[in-house]
Amino acid sequence: MIGAMSIPNGSKQQDLFQTEPPPWELDDQDDWVAAAVVFSQPPFGPYDYLVPGSLIHHVKPGARVRVPLGRSNRTVAGYCVELIRATDEKARSINRARLKPIAELVDTTPLLNSELLALAQWISEYYLCKLGTTIEAIIPPGVRDQSGTREIIFLSPSREVLDHFDTMKFTKTQRKVLQTLLDAGDPLTIHELAESAGCTQGPIKLLRERQHIVAASRRVWQKDHSIPIEKREQAFQLNRDQQRALEQIGGCVESQQHDTFLIHGITGSGKTEVYIQAIEKVIGFGRQAIVLVPEISLTPQTRQRFRARFERVAVLHSHMTPAERAWHWKQIAAGQIQVIIGARSAIFAPTPQLGMIVIDEEHDNSFKQDSQPRYHARAVAAWRAKHSKVPLLLGSATPALESWQAAKSGRCRLISLPRRVMDRPLPDVATIDLRTEFKSRQSRGAVSRQLHSQIRTSLNEGGQVILLLNRRGYSTSIQCPSCGNVVECPDCSIPLTHHREDEKAICHYCDHAMPTPNRCPDCGTPDILFSGFGTQKLEREIRARFADVTVMRMDTDTMQKPGSHERALDEFRAGKTQILLGTQMIAKGLDFPNVTLVGVINADTALHFPDFRAAERTFQLVTQVAGRSGRGDKGGRVLVQTFSPEHPAISAATNHDFARFANFELKQREPFFYPPYGRMARAVIRGEDLRQVELFAEQMGEQLTGLVEQEQLEVTILGPAPAPVEKLRGKYRYHILLQSRPLATAEPRPQDKRPFQFLFRELEKMLNLPDEVQWIIDIDPQDML
C-alpha cells in the first residue's frame, strides 16, 4: 500500500499521521442518512445517495432531488422514495464511503404524500412498471414544472431595523421606505414597496445593499383560477330504494370503516343523488371525496350538478391547461377542496383527508390506462379506499362482470336500485332485423323504414331524437371493385376511413392521413367503391331526410375545440337541436327529459371482434344509450338496428335484463377461466422486422412455458400468435396471453399469489432483448386487439 510504513512488533513509535478519524468524525459516520432515488428514464434505479448535513432535515420521501449520475457525474433530477438511517437494518448493505452526496433539493415540499408514494410502489409492483415512471404518471406535468407560477422577490425589514428603527439614522426617503415596509406587516415586492412609499427603486436598492432590507424569493401564482359558484340546489327527496342505499353507505361512513358497495341501478334510477347525499355525510366529518367518471361523461351537466350542492368542487379534465391543473392540485393537497371530479387520473388527487371514492359507470373501458403504467382506476381506487379505510362506491346500470361476480360472492356489498325515479317506466325497446331490411331492397341508407317513421313521429310530437353510430368518418372502407384491393394504412394493418369533409383517408389508430384516392393505388382503375357507414355519412343522410329540423353531430372530429362539447349539449338541452347523432360520447352521462326516441344505427359494430368481452361491451353500449330515452313525462322508445337480433347480448339489452345477460355470459367464460374466474396478462412484442419479432415471441413463449412447468404454476400460456391488429404505427405485433386459474392450495407461495409478476420478472433476467424489438406487459388487459 502506498505510503504505509512497516513497524516492528512491539515498537512504541507513534504514527506521524493519524490513521483513525477523531471521535467526533466517527460519531458523524455513525449518524449518516442515505436517500434511495429513482428516475423516470433509464437507468431507473433505485440508487442510494448520501444526504448532506445541510439537507438532512429537508430531504423527504416524495420530493425531487438533483444527484450526480454515472462516471461523468452529470446532474439528474430524481425522486427520493426512502430515507435510510445508519441505524436501520437496510444500512448494513450500504457502503457509506462510496455514496455520492445529493447535489440539490428541488422540492421543499414533497410532491407526493406518504399514501401516494405507497400507492406508487404498489402500482409499480403489480403492473410491472418502473417506480420512477409510475411517480411521473401520478404527478401532473404542470405540478412538476410549477406551471402558472413565477419566482418573485419579496422584501422584509432586517432584524436590526425591527429592533432599533426609531434610533437608527436614515434619510427622509429611506425612513419612509422602511416605515412603509414595517406598516405593511407582510413582505412586499419591489414594485409594491416603491409605489406605496412614493419613491423610485434607488433608495430601496441602497437599503438592500446596506442589509437594512432583506430579500427572499418565492413562487407565486400568476393567475387566480377561482372555482365557479353555481346557484345552490336543495337535496332531492329520495325514494325507498335510494334511502335504503344511503342508509347502508352512511353506516359505513359513520363507522369510518372500509367497504366496497356495488350500486346496480337501472338508467334513470337516481344513482347520482345517492352519491351526492353520501358525500354530504363525508364532508360533514371534514373529509374529502373523489368522484371518477368516464371522460366522455365529464359534461357541463355533471359539473353543474355537483357545484350546485357543494361549495368547493374541483373538476379535472383533459382540456385543462397545465397551470389550471397545477393550481387545483395545490388546492386539493391543502385540503381546500371538498369534492374532486375527474376522469381516470383524478384517482391520484392528493387528498389529505380522503373520506370516500365513487366510480360512476364503473364498467367503462376508459378507466384502464393504455400506456405505462397500465393501471385500472377501479383497482387503484380499491387500494386507496382500503388503505385509507374509507368506502368505495361502484355505480353502473351495466356493471363489469368482475364487479358483479365479486358482489355475488360476497367480496363486496350489492345495492340494487331497480326502479326509475318518480316510478317512470323504462323505454320500450324493439329490434329491427337488418337482414330483412336488406332483402327488401327498399332502403339502401343507414336508416331503416321503421326507424325513419319513428323519427318523424317523435319530431311531430315535439320530442327530440338521439342516434348512435359508433364509427367516425364517412365511409369505413375504400376498395377497388376491379382488383379487390382495400386501401390500408401503410403503418397499420387497418383499412383507411374516408372523411368527406376534408376529402382525406385517415387511419383511426395512428392518425396517418392522405388525400382520398380517386383511382385504385394498385391497378389504377378509376372506379373506387366507398362502403360502410360512419357518422359523417349518417349526418348527410339525416339532413337529407329531415331537412326541416336542426341536426348536430358529436364525435371526436367535431368536438375538438375547447368548449365545443358544452355548446353542443347546451343547444340540445335548449331545444335548438332536434336530432343529436354521434359516437359513444352521446351514450352516457346525458339526462335530457325531452328525448323520446333513441336509435341505434348498427348494434353489431363491435359484437364480433376477436375479444372475449365483445358481447359484454355491446350489451353495455346498447343498454346505456337506450337509457337516454324516456326520462321525462312524455316517455320514450328505443329502436335497435342489428343483423344479430337473436344474439344474447342484443336480446338481453332490448329487455333491460342485466341479470339474464350476466348469467349467460358467465357460463360462457367459466370453463375457459376467463375473468372473473381467472386473471389474465398480455405480452405484446413489436418491431419493424416481422421475422425478428416472430423469433423473439417464440423464444419468450418457450421461456414462459418452461418457467410455468418448473414452478408448477396454475397458469396457461396461449401463443405466441400475430395480434389481431398485426401491424400498428409501423411495427409488427405478436402477442402472448397468460391465464391464471383459481389457486388449488390453501397455503400459496408468493409466486402463486402473483404468478404473472413472478414470471415476467424472471423472464426479464433470462431474455436478451434485441435493440430493434420492444415488449410490453399488460396486467388485467381490457384491449385484446
mmCIF file with all atom_site columns, N, CA and C in Angstrom, residues 548-583:
data_model
loop_
_atom_site.group_PDB
_atom_site.id
_atom_site.type_symbol
_atom_site.label_atom_id
_atom_site.label_alt_id
_atom_site.label_comp_id
_atom_site.label_asym_id
_atom_site.label_entity_id
_atom_site.label_seq_id
_atom_site.pdbx_PDB_ins_code
_atom_site.Cartn_x
_atom_site.Cartn_y
_atom_site.Cartn_z
_atom_site.occupancy
_atom_site.B_iso_or_equiv
_atom_site.pdbx_formal_charge
_atom_site.auth_seq_id
_atom_site.auth_comp_id
_atom_site.auth_asym_id
_atom_site.auth_atom_id
_atom_site.pdbx_PDB_model_num
ATOM 1   N N  . ASP A 1 548 ? -86.086 19.799 -42.520 1.00 0.00 ? 548 ASP A N  1
ATOM 2   C CA . ASP A 1 548 ? -86.801 20.850 -41.792 1.00 0.00 ? 548 ASP A CA 1
ATOM 3   C C  . ASP A 1 548 ? -86.399 20.961 -40.334 1.00 0.00 ? 548 ASP A C  1
ATOM 4   N N  . VAL A 1 549 ? -85.431 20.153 -39.855 1.00 0.00 ? 549 VAL A N  1
ATOM 5   C CA . VAL A 1 549 ? -85.032 20.208 -38.441 1.00 0.00 ? 549 VAL A CA 1
ATOM 6   C C  . VAL A 1 549 ? -83.530 20.427 -38.328 1.00 0.00 ? 549 VAL A C  1
ATOM 7   N N  . THR A 1 550 ? -83.104 20.804 -37.133 1.00 0.00 ? 550 THR A N  1
ATOM 8   C CA . THR A 1 550 ? -81.682 21.053 -36.874 1.00 0.00 ? 550 THR A CA 1
ATOM 9   C C  . THR A 1 550 ? -81.013 19.759 -36.409 1.00 0.00 ? 550 THR A C  1
ATOM 10  N N  . VAL A 1 551 ? -79.877 19.450 -37.029 1.00 0.00 ? 551 VAL A N  1
ATOM 11  C CA . VAL A 1 551 ? -79.150 18.219 -36.733 1.00 0.00 ? 551 VAL A CA 1
ATOM 12  C C  . VAL A 1 551 ? -77.757 18.584 -36.220 1.00 0.00 ? 551 VAL A C  1
ATOM 13  N N  . MET A 1 552 ? -77.306 17.890 -35.183 1.00 0.00 ? 552 MET A N  1
ATOM 14  C CA . MET A 1 552 ? -75.970 18.110 -34.621 1.00 0.00 ? 552 MET A CA 1
ATOM 15  C C  . MET A 1 552 ? -75.227 16.782 -34.565 1.00 0.00 ? 552 MET A C  1
ATOM 16  N N  . ARG A 1 553 ? -73.962 16.789 -35.014 1.00 0.00 ? 553 ARG A N  1
ATOM 17  C CA . ARG A 1 553 ? -73.130 15.586 -34.926 1.00 0.00 ? 553 ARG A CA 1
ATOM 18  C C  . ARG A 1 553 ? -72.087 15.770 -33.833 1.00 0.00 ? 553 ARG A C  1
ATOM 19  N N  . MET A 1 554 ? -71.953 14.753 -32.964 1.00 0.00 ? 554 MET A N  1
ATOM 20  C CA . MET A 1 554 ? -70.953 14.782 -31.896 1.00 0.00 ? 554 MET A CA 1
ATOM 21  C C  . MET A 1 554 ? -70.037 13.567 -32.019 1.00 0.00 ? 554 MET A C  1
ATOM 22  N N  . ASP A 1 555 ? -68.791 13.812 -32.399 1.00 0.00 ? 555 ASP A N  1
ATOM 23  C CA . ASP A 1 555 ? -67.751 12.788 -32.382 1.00 0.00 ? 555 ASP A CA 1
ATOM 24  C C  . ASP A 1 555 ? -66.427 13.515 -32.190 1.00 0.00 ? 555 ASP A C  1
ATOM 25  N N  . THR A 1 556 ? -65.334 12.794 -32.142 1.00 0.00 ? 556 THR A N  1
ATOM 26  C CA . THR A 1 556 ? -64.054 13.451 -31.867 1.00 0.00 ? 556 THR A CA 1
ATOM 27  C C  . THR A 1 556 ? -63.618 14.381 -32.998 1.00 0.00 ? 556 THR A C  1
ATOM 28  N N  . ASP A 1 557 ? -64.213 14.246 -34.184 1.00 0.00 ? 557 ASP A N  1
ATOM 29  C CA . ASP A 1 557 ? -63.884 15.155 -35.283 1.00 0.00 ? 557 ASP A CA 1
ATOM 30  C C  . ASP A 1 557 ? -64.529 16.520 -35.097 1.00 0.00 ? 557 ASP A C  1
ATOM 31  N N  . THR A 1 558 ? -65.747 16.547 -34.563 1.00 0.00 ? 558 THR A N  1
ATOM 32  C CA . THR A 1 558 ? -66.474 17.807 -34.423 1.00 0.00 ? 558 THR A CA 1
ATOM 33  C C  . THR A 1 558 ? -66.295 18.453 -33.051 1.00 0.00 ? 558 THR A C  1
ATOM 34  N N  . MET A 1 559 ? -65.789 17.696 -32.092 1.00 0.00 ? 559 MET A N  1
ATOM 35  C CA . MET A 1 559 ? -65.696 18.208 -30.719 1.00 0.00 ? 559 MET A CA 1
ATOM 36  C C  . MET A 1 559 ? -64.251 18.478 -30.305 1.00 0.00 ? 559 MET A C  1
ATOM 37  N N  . GLN A 1 560 ? -63.425 18.978 -31.222 1.00 0.00 ? 560 GLN A N  1
ATOM 38  C CA . GLN A 1 560 ? -62.005 19.176 -30.931 1.00 0.00 ? 560 GLN A CA 1
ATOM 39  C C  . GLN A 1 560 ? -61.719 20.509 -30.247 1.00 0.00 ? 560 GLN A C  1
ATOM 40  N N  . LYS A 1 561 ? -62.517 21.536 -30.515 1.00 0.00 ? 561 LYS A N  1
ATOM 41  C CA . LYS A 1 561 ? -62.258 22.853 -29.933 1.00 0.00 ? 561 LYS A CA 1
ATOM 42  C C  . LYS A 1 561 ? -62.721 22.893 -28.480 1.00 0.00 ? 561 LYS A C  1
ATOM 43  N N  . PRO A 1 562 ? -61.966 23.588 -27.610 1.00 0.00 ? 562 PRO A N  1
ATOM 44  C CA . PRO A 1 562 ? -62.392 23.729 -26.217 1.00 0.00 ? 562 PRO A CA 1
ATOM 45  C C  . PRO A 1 562 ? -63.789 24.350 -26.134 1.00 0.00 ? 562 PRO A C  1
ATOM 46  N N  . GLY A 1 563 ? -64.644 23.740 -25.342 1.00 0.00 ? 563 GLY A N  1
ATOM 47  C CA . GLY A 1 563 ? -65.998 24.255 -25.158 1.00 0.00 ? 563 GLY A CA 1
ATOM 48  C C  . GLY A 1 563 ? -67.003 23.765 -26.171 1.00 0.00 ? 563 GLY A C  1
ATOM 49  N N  . SER A 1 564 ? -66.553 23.047 -27.233 1.00 0.00 ? 564 SER A N  1
ATOM 50  C CA . SER A 1 564 ? -67.494 22.606 -28.273 1.00 0.00 ? 564 SER A CA 1
ATOM 51  C C  . SER A 1 564 ? -68.481 21.578 -27.721 1.00 0.00 ? 564 SER A C  1
ATOM 52  N N  . HIS A 1 565 ? -68.000 20.696 -26.859 1.00 0.00 ? 565 HIS A N  1
ATOM 53  C CA . HIS A 1 565 ? -68.868 19.689 -26.241 1.00 0.00 ? 565 HIS A CA 1
ATOM 54  C C  . HIS A 1 565 ? -69.966 20.372 -25.446 1.00 0.00 ? 565 HIS A C  1
ATOM 55  N N  . GLU A 1 566 ? -69.578 21.367 -24.658 1.00 0.00 ? 566 GLU A N  1
ATOM 56  C CA . GLU A 1 566 ? -70.528 22.090 -23.819 1.00 0.00 ? 566 GLU A CA 1
ATOM 57  C C  . GLU A 1 566 ? -71.557 22.832 -24.658 1.00 0.00 ? 566 GLU A C  1
ATOM 58  N N  . ARG A 1 567 ? -71.093 23.517 -25.711 1.00 0.00 ? 567 ARG A N  1
ATOM 59  C CA . ARG A 1 567 ? -72.020 24.274 -26.557 1.00 0.00 ? 567 ARG A CA 1
ATOM 60  C C  . ARG A 1 567 ? -73.023 23.355 -27.242 1.00 0.00 ? 567 ARG A C  1
ATOM 61  N N  . ALA A 1 568 ? -72.555 22.212 -27.745 1.00 0.00 ? 568 ALA A N  1
ATOM 62  C CA . ALA A 1 568 ? -73.449 21.280 -28.441 1.00 0.00 ? 568 ALA A CA 1
ATOM 63  C C  . ALA A 1 568 ? -74.542 20.774 -27.510 1.00 0.00 ? 568 ALA A C  1
ATOM 64  N N  . LEU A 1 569 ? -74.170 20.409 -26.278 1.00 0.00 ? 569 LEU A N  1
ATOM 65  C CA . LEU A 1 569 ? -75.165 19.885 -25.344 1.00 0.00 ? 569 LEU A CA 1
ATOM 66  C C  . LEU A 1 569 ? -76.104 20.988 -24.856 1.00 0.00 ? 569 LEU A C  1
ATOM 67  N N  . ASP A 1 570 ? -75.596 22.202 -24.702 1.00 0.00 ? 570 ASP A N  1
ATOM 68  C CA . ASP A 1 570 ? -76.464 23.320 -24.304 1.00 0.00 ? 570 ASP A CA 1
ATOM 69  C C  . ASP A 1 570 ? -77.535 23.576 -25.362 1.00 0.00 ? 570 ASP A C  1
ATOM 70  N N  . GLU A 1 571 ? -77.120 23.515 -26.628 1.00 0.00 ? 571 GLU A N  1
ATOM 71  C CA . GLU A 1 571 ? -78.090 23.734 -27.711 1.00 0.00 ? 571 GLU A CA 1
ATOM 72  C C  . GLU A 1 571 ? -79.129 22.623 -27.749 1.00 0.00 ? 571 GLU A C  1
ATOM 73  N N  . PHE A 1 572 ? -78.695 21.394 -27.500 1.00 0.00 ? 572 PHE A N  1
ATOM 74  C CA . PHE A 1 572 ? -79.647 20.278 -27.494 1.00 0.00 ? 572 PHE A CA 1
ATOM 75  C C  . PHE A 1 572 ? -80.599 20.398 -26.300 1.00 0.00 ? 572 PHE A C  1
ATOM 76  N N  . ARG A 1 573 ? -80.059 20.778 -25.137 1.00 0.00 ? 573 ARG A N  1
ATOM 77  C CA . ARG A 1 573 ? -80.899 20.925 -23.941 1.00 0.00 ? 573 ARG A CA 1
ATOM 78  C C  . ARG A 1 573 ? -81.920 22.046 -24.136 1.00 0.00 ? 573 ARG A C  1
ATOM 79  N N  . ALA A 1 574 ? -81.511 23.107 -24.808 1.00 0.00 ? 574 ALA A N  1
ATOM 80  C CA . ALA A 1 574 ? -82.407 24.241 -25.018 1.00 0.00 ? 574 ALA A CA 1
ATOM 81  C C  . ALA A 1 574 ? -83.420 23.985 -26.132 1.00 0.00 ? 574 ALA A C  1
ATOM 82  N N  . GLY A 1 575 ? -83.316 22.851 -26.808 1.00 0.00 ? 575 GLY A N  1
ATOM 83  C CA . GLY A 1 575 ? -84.256 22.527 -27.871 1.00 0.00 ? 575 GLY A CA 1
ATOM 84  C C  . GLY A 1 575 ? -83.897 23.126 -29.215 1.00 0.00 ? 575 GLY A C  1
ATOM 85  N N  . LYS A 1 576 ? -82.696 23.750 -29.321 1.00 0.00 ? 576 LYS A N  1
ATOM 86  C CA . LYS A 1 576 ? -82.288 24.327 -30.602 1.00 0.00 ? 576 LYS A CA 1
ATOM 87  C C  . LYS A 1 576 ? -81.893 23.250 -31.597 1.00 0.00 ? 576 LYS A C  1
ATOM 88  N N  . THR A 1 577 ? -81.529 22.081 -31.091 1.00 0.00 ? 577 THR A N  1
ATOM 89  C CA . THR A 1 577 ? -81.191 20.927 -31.932 1.00 0.00 ? 577 THR A CA 1
ATOM 90  C C  . THR A 1 577 ? -82.234 19.850 -31.700 1.00 0.00 ? 577 THR A C  1
ATOM 91  N N  . GLN A 1 578 ? -82.803 19.321 -32.770 1.00 0.00 ? 578 GLN A N  1
ATOM 92  C CA . GLN A 1 578 ? -83.840 18.299 -32.626 1.00 0.00 ? 578 GLN A CA 1
ATOM 93  C C  . GLN A 1 578 ? -83.274 16.881 -32.719 1.00 0.00 ? 578 GLN A C  1
ATOM 94  N N  . ILE A 1 579 ? -82.224 16.703 -33.544 1.00 0.00 ? 579 ILE A N  1
ATOM 95  C CA . ILE A 1 579 ? -81.625 15.369 -33.707 1.00 0.00 ? 579 ILE A CA 1
ATOM 96  C C  . ILE A 1 579 ? -80.147 15.466 -33.357 1.00 0.00 ? 579 ILE A C  1
ATOM 97  N N  . LEU A 1 580 ? -79.730 14.671 -32.385 1.00 0.00 ? 580 LEU A N  1
ATOM 98  C CA . LEU A 1 580 ? -78.335 14.593 -31.983 1.00 0.00 ? 580 LEU A CA 1
ATOM 99  C C  . LEU A 1 580 ? -77.813 13.224 -32.385 1.00 0.00 ? 580 LEU A C  1
ATOM 100 N N  . LEU A 1 581 ? -76.779 13.196 -33.211 1.00 0.00 ? 581 LEU A N  1
ATOM 101 C CA . LEU A 1 581 ? -76.209 11.909 -33.618 1.00 0.00 ? 581 LEU A CA 1
ATOM 102 C C  . LEU A 1 581 ? -74.714 11.905 -33.337 1.00 0.00 ? 581 LEU A C  1
ATOM 103 N N  . GLY A 1 582 ? -74.186 10.714 -33.089 1.00 0.00 ? 582 GLY A N  1
ATOM 104 C CA . GLY A 1 582 ? -72.765 10.646 -32.825 1.00 0.00 ? 582 GLY A CA 1
ATOM 105 C C  . GLY A 1 582 ? -72.317 9.284  -32.363 1.00 0.00 ? 582 GLY A C  1
ATOM 106 N N  . THR A 1 583 ? -71.072 9.247  -31.882 1.00 0.00 ? 583 THR A N  1
ATOM 107 C CA . THR A 1 583 ? -70.463 8.011  -31.402 1.00 0.00 ? 583 THR A CA 1
ATOM 108 C C  . THR A 1 583 ? -70.805 7.815  -29.927 1.00 0.00 ? 583 THR A C  1
#
